[in-house]
PDB file of C-alpha atoms in Angstrom:
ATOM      1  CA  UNK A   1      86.101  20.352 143.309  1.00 84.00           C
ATOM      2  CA  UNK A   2      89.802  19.284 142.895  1.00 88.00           C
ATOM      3  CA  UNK A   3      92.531  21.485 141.282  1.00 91.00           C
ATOM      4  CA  UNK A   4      95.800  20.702 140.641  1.00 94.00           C
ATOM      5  CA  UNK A   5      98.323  23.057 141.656  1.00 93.00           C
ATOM      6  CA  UNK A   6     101.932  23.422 139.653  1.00 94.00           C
ATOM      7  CA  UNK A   7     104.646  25.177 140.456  1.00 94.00           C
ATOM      8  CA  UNK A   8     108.333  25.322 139.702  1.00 97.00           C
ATOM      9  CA  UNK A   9     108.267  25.960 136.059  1.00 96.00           C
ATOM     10  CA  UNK A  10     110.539  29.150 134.752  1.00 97.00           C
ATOM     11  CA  UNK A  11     113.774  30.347 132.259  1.00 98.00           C
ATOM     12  CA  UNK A  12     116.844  28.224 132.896  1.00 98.00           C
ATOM     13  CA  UNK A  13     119.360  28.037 130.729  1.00 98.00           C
ATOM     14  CA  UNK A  14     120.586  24.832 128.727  1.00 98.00           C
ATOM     15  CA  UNK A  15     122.307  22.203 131.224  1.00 98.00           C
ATOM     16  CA  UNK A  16     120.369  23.757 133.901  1.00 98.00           C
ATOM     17  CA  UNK A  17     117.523  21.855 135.873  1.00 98.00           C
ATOM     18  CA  UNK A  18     114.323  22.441 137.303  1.00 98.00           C
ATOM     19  CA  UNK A  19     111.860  21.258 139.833  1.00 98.00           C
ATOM     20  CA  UNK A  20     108.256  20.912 139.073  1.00 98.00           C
ATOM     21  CA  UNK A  21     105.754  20.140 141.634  1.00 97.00           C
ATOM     22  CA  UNK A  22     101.833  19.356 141.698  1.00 96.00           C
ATOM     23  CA  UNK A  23      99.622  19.156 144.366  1.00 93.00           C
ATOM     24  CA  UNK A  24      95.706  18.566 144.498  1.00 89.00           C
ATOM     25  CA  UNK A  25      93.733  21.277 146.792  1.00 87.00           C
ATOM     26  CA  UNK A  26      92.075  18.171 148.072  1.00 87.00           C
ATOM     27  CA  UNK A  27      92.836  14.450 149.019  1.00 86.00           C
ATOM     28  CA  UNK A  28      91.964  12.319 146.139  1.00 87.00           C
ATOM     29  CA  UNK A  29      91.175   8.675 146.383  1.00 87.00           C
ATOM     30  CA  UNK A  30      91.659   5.810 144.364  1.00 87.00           C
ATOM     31  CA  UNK A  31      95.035   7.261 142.226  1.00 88.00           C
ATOM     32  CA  UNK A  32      96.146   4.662 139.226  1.00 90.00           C
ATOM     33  CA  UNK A  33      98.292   7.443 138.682  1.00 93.00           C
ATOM     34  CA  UNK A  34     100.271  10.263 137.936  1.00 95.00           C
ATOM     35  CA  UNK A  35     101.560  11.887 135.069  1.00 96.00           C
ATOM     36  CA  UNK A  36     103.354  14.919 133.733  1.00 98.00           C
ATOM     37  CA  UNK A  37     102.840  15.827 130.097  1.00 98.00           C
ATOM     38  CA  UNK A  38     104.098  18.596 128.009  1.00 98.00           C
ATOM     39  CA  UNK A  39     102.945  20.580 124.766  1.00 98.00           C
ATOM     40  CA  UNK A  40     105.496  23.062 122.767  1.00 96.00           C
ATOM     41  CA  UNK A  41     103.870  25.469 120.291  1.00 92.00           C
ATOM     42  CA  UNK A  42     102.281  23.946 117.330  1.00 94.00           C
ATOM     43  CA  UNK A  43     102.665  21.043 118.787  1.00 96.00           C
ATOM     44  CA  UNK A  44     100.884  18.051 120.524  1.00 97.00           C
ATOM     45  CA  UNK A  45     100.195  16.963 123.906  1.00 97.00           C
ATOM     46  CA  UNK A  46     102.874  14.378 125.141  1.00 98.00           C
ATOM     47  CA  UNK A  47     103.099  12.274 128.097  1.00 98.00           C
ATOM     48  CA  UNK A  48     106.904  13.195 129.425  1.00 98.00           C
ATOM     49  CA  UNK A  49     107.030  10.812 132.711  1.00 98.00           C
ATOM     50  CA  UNK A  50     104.601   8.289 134.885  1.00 98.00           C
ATOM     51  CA  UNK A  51     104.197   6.898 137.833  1.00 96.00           C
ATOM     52  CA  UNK A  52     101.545   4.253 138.636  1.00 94.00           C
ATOM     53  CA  UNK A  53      99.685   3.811 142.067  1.00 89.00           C
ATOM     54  CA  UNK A  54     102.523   1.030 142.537  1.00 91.00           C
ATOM     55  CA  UNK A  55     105.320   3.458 141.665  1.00 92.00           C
ATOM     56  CA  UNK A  56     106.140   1.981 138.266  1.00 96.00           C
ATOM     57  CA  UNK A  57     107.632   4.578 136.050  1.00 97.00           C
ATOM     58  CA  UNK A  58     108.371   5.242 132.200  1.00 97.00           C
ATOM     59  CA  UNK A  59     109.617   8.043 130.319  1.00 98.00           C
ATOM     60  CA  UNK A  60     109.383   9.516 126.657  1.00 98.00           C
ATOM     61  CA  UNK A  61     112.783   8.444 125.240  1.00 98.00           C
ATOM     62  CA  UNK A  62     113.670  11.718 124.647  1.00 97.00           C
ATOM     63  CA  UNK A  63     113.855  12.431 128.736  1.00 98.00           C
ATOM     64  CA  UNK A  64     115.159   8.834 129.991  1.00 98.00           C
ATOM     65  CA  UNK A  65     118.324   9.780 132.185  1.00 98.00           C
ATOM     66  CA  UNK A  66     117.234  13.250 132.328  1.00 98.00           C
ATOM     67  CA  UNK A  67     114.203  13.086 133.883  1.00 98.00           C
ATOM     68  CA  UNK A  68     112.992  11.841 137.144  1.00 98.00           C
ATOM     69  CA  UNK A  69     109.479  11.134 138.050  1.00 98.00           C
ATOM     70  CA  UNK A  70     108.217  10.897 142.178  1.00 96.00           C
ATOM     71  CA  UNK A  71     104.768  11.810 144.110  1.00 93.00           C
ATOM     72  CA  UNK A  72     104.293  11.858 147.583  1.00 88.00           C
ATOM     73  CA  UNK A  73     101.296   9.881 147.936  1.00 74.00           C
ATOM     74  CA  UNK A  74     100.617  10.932 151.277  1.00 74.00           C
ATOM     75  CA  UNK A  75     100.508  14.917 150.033  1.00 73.00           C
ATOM     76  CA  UNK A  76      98.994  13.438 146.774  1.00 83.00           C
ATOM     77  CA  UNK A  77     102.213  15.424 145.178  1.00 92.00           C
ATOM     78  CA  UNK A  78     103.860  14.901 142.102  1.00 96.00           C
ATOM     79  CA  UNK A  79     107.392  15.918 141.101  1.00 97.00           C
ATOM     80  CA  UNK A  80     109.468  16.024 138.165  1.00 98.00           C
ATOM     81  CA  UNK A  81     112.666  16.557 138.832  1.00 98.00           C
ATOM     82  CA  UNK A  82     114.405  17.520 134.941  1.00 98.00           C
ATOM     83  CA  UNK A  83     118.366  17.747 134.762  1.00 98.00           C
ATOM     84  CA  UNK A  84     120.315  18.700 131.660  1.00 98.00           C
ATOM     85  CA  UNK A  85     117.872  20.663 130.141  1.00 98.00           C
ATOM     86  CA  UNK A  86     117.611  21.543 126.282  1.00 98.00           C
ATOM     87  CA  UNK A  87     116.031  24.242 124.828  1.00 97.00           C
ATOM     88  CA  UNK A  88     113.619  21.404 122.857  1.00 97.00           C
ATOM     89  CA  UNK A  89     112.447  20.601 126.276  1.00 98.00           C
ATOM     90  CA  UNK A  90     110.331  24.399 126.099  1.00 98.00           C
ATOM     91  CA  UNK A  91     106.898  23.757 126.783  1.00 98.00           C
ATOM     92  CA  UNK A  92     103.582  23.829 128.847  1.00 98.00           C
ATOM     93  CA  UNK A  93     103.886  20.917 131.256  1.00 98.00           C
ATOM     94  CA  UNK A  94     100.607  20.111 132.551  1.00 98.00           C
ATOM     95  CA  UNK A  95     100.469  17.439 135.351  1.00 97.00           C
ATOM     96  CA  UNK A  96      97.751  14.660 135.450  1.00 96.00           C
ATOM     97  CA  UNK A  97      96.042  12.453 138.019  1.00 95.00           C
ATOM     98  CA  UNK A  98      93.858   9.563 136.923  1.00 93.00           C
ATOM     99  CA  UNK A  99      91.438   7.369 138.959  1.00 92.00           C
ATOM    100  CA  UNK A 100      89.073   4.738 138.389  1.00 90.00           C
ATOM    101  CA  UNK A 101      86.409   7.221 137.658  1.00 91.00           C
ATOM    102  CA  UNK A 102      88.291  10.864 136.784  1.00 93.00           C
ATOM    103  CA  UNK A 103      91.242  12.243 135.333  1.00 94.00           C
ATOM    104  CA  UNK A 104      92.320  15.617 136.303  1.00 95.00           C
ATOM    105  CA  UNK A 105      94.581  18.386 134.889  1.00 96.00           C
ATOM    106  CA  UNK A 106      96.776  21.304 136.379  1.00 95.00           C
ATOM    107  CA  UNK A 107      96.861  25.018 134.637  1.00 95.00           C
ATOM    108  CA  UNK A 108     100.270  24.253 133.115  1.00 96.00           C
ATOM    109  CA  UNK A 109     103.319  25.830 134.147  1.00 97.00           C
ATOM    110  CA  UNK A 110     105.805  27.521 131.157  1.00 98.00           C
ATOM    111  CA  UNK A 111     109.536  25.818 131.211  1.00 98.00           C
ATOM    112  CA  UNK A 112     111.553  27.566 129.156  1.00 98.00           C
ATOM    113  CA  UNK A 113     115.227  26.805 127.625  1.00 98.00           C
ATOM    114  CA  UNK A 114     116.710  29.417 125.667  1.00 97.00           C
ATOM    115  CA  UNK A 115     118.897  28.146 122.651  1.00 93.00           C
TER     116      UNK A 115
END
């Protein structure tokens, strides 16, 4: 059974940053890739960064320059490394890892940014 582990999420205040990591409790095969999303209260479910089995990446506009998206494929680890945070960036983020035949979500981890 794969989970996906997250960790690094918190309270830091605006302009702060934050390091957010994932990591599968097993090796999983055939990646396309990896994803962080993120879902504030009342709100929907929103893919925030990728990166594709070739290490392609895009952003939502509203993190481009912010935002930086990196796995260790060896681990099968995901980061997210967010700078210049903004209390609209509050949320669950949830990381994601898609293969050819699965897709697989973490438990979330709470980033708060006070306004």
């Amino acid at each position: 059974q794969v989970q996906l582990v997250e960790s690094g999420g918190g309270l830091v205040q605006a302009g702060g940053s934050l390091r957010l990591s994932c990591a599968g409790s097993v090796r999983i095969f055939g990646i396309n890739g990896m994803g962080w999303y993120r879902q504030a209260p009342g709100k929907q479910r929103e893919l925030v960064a990728h990166i594709s089995t070739y290490g392609s990446t895009n952003y939502a506009d509203s993190v481009k320059g912010r935002f930086t998206i990196s796995r260790d494929s060896a681990e099968n680890t995901v980061y997210l490394q967010m700078n210049s945070l903004k209390p609209e960036d509050t949320a669950v983020y949830y990381c994601n890892v898609h293969t050819t035949s699965a897709n697989y979500w973490g438990q979330g981890t709470q980033v708060t940014v006070p306004s």
